PDB file of C-alpha atoms and ligand atoms in Angstrom:
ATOM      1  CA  UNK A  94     101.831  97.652 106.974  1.00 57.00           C
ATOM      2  CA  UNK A  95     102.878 101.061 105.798  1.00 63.00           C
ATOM      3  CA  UNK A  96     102.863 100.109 102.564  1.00 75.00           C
ATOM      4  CA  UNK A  97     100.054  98.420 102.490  1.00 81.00           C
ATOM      5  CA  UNK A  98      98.423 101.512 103.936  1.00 89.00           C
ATOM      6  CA  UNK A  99      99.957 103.708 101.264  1.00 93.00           C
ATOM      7  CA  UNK A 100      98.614 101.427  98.703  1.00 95.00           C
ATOM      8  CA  UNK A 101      95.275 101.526 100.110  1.00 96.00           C
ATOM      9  CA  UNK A 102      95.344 105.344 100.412  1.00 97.00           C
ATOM     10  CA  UNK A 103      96.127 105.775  96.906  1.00 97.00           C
ATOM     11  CA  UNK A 104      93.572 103.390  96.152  1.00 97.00           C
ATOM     12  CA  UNK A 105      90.531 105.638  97.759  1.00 98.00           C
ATOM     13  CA  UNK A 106      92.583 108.677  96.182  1.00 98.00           C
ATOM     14  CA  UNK A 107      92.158 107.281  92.981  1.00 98.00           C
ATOM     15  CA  UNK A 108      88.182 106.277  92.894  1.00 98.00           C
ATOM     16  CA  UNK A 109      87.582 110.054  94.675  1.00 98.00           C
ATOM     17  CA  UNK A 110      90.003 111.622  91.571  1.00 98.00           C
ATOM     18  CA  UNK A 111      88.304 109.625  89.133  1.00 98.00           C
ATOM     19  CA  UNK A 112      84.739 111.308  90.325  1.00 97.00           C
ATOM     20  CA  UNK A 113      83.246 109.142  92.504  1.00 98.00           C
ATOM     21  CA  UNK A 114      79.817 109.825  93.751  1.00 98.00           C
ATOM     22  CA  UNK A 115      79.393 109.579  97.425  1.00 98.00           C
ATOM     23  CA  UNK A 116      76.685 110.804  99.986  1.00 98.00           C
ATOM     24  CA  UNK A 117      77.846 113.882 101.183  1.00 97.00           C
ATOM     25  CA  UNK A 118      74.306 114.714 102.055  1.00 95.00           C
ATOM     26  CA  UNK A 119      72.078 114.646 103.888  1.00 96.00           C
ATOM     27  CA  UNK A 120      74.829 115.560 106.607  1.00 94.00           C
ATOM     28  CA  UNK A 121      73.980 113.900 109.772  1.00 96.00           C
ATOM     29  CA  UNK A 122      72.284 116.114 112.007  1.00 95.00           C
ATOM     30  CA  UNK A 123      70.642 113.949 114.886  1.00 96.00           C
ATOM     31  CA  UNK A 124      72.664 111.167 117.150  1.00 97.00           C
ATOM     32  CA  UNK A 125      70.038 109.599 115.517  1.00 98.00           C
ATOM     33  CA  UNK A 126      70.872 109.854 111.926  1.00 98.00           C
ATOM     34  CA  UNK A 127      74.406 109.161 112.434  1.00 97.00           C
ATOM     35  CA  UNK A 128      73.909 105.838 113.985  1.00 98.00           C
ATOM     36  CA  UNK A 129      71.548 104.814 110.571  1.00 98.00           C
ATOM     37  CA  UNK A 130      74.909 106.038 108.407  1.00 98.00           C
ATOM     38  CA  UNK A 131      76.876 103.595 110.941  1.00 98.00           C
ATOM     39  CA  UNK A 132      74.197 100.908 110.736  1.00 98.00           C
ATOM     40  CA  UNK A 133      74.478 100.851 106.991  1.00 98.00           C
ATOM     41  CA  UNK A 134      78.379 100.706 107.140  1.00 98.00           C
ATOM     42  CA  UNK A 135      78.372  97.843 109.509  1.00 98.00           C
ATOM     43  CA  UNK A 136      76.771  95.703 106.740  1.00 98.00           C
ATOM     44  CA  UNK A 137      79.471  96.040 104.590  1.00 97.00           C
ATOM     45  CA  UNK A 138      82.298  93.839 104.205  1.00 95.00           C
ATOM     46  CA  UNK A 139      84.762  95.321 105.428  1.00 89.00           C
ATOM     47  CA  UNK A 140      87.110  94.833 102.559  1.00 91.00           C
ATOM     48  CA  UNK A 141      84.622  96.703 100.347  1.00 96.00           C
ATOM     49  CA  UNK A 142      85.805 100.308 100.161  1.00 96.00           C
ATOM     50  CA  UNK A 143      84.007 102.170  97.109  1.00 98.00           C
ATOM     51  CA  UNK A 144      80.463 101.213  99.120  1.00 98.00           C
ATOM     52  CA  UNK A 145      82.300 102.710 102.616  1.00 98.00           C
ATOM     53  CA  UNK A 146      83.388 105.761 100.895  1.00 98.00           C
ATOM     54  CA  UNK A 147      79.922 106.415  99.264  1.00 98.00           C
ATOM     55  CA  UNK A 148      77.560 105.512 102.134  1.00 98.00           C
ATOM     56  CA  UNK A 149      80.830 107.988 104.082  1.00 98.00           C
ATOM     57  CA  UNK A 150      80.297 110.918 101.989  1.00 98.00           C
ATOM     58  CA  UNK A 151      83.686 111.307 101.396  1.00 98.00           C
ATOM     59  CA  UNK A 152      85.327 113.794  99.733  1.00 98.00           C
ATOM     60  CA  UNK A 153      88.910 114.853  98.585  1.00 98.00           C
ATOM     61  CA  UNK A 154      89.360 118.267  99.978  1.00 98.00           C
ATOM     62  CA  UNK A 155      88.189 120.093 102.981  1.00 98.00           C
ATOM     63  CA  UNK A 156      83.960 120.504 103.344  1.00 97.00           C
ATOM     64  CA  UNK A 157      81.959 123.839 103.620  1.00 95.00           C
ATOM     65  CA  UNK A 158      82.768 127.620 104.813  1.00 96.00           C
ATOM     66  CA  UNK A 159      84.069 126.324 108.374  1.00 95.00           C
ATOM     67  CA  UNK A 160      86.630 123.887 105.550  1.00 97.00           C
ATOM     68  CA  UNK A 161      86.087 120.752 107.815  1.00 98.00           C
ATOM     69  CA  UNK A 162      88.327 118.344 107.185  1.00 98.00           C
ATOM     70  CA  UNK A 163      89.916 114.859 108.762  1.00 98.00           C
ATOM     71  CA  UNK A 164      92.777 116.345 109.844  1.00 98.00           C
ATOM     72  CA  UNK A 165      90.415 118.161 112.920  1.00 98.00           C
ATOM     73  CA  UNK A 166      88.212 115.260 113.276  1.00 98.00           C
ATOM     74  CA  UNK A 167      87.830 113.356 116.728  1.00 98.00           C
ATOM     75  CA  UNK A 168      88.426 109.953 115.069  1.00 98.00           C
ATOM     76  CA  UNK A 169      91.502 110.915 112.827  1.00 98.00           C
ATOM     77  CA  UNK A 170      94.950 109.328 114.398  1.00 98.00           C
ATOM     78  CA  UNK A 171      97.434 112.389 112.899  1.00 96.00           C
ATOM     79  CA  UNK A 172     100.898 109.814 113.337  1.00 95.00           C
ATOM     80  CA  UNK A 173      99.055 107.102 110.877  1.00 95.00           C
ATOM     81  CA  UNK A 174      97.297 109.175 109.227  1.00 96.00           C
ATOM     82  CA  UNK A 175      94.088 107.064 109.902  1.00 97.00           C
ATOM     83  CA  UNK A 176      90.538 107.209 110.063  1.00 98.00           C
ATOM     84  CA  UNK A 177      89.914 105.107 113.762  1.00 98.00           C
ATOM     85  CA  UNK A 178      85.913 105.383 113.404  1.00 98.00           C
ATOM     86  CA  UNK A 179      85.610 101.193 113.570  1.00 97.00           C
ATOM     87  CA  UNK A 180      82.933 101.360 111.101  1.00 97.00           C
ATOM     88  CA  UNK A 181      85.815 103.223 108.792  1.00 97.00           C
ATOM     89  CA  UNK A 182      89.077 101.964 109.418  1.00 97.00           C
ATOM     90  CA  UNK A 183      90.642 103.612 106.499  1.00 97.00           C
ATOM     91  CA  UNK A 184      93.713 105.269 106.139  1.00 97.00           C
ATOM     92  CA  UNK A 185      92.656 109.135 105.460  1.00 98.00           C
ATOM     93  CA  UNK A 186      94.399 112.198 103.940  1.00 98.00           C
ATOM     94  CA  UNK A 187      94.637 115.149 106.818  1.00 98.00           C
ATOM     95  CA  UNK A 188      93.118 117.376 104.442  1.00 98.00           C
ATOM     96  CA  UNK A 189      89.862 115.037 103.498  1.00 98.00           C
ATOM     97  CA  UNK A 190      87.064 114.934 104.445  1.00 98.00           C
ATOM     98  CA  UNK A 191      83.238 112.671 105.225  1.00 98.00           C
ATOM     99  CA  UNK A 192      80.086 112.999 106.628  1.00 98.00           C
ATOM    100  CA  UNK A 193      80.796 111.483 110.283  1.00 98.00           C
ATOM    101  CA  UNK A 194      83.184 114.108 110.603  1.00 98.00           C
ATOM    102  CA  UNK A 195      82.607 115.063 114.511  1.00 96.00           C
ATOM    103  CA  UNK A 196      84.837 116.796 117.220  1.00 92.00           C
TER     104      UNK A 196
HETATM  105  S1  SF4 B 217      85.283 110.166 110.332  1.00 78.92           S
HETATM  106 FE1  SF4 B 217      85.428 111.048 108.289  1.00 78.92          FE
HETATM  107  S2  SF4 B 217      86.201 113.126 108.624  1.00 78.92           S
HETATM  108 FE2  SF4 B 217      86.642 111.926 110.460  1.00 78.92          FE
HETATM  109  S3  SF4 B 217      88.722 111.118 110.147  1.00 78.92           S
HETATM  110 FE3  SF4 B 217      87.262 109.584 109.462  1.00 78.92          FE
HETATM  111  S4  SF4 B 217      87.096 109.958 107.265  1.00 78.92           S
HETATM  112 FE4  SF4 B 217      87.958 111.810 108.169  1.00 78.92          FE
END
């Protein structure tokens, strides 16, 4: 499992090094507008992780002046270094960061 997780970390590591594009705006300002960005996740398959990390808005490195990142996020599980958010389910880097980034 830790492997695996490590292998899919590297993975998403890879596709953000390598330039991917993802939604980092428009930031989700309204309850509203961050159930749409969940909405659109949920139709994923789950196994499909460049379309989760687009329609996410992730990036590699902390986001902004205030430097959000997972690492302070409600959903991020520190010991697993994990992004819990169901629609997400990724394993995360501590100093990452995407749009559904709440506390
Ligand atoms: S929701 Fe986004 S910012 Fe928060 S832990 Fe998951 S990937 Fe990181």
């Amino acid at each position: 499992m830790a492997s695996e997780n490590g292998a899919v970390l590297k993975s998403i590591a890879d596709m953000l090094a390598n330039g991917l594009k993802t939604e980092v705006e428009p930031f989700p300002e309204t309850d509203k507008e961050f159930a749409e960005i969940l909405l659109q996740l949920r139709q994923l398959d789950p196994k499909d992780l460049e379309s989760k990390l687009v329609i996410g808005g992730f990036l590699d490195h902390p986001y902004g002046p205030d430097r959000q990142r997972c690492l302070e996020c409600m959903y991020y599980l520190v010991h697993r270094r994990w992004c819990d958010l169901p629609e997400l389910s990724v394993p995360v880097d501590p100093d990452w960061w995407c749009r559904l980034w709440r506390i």
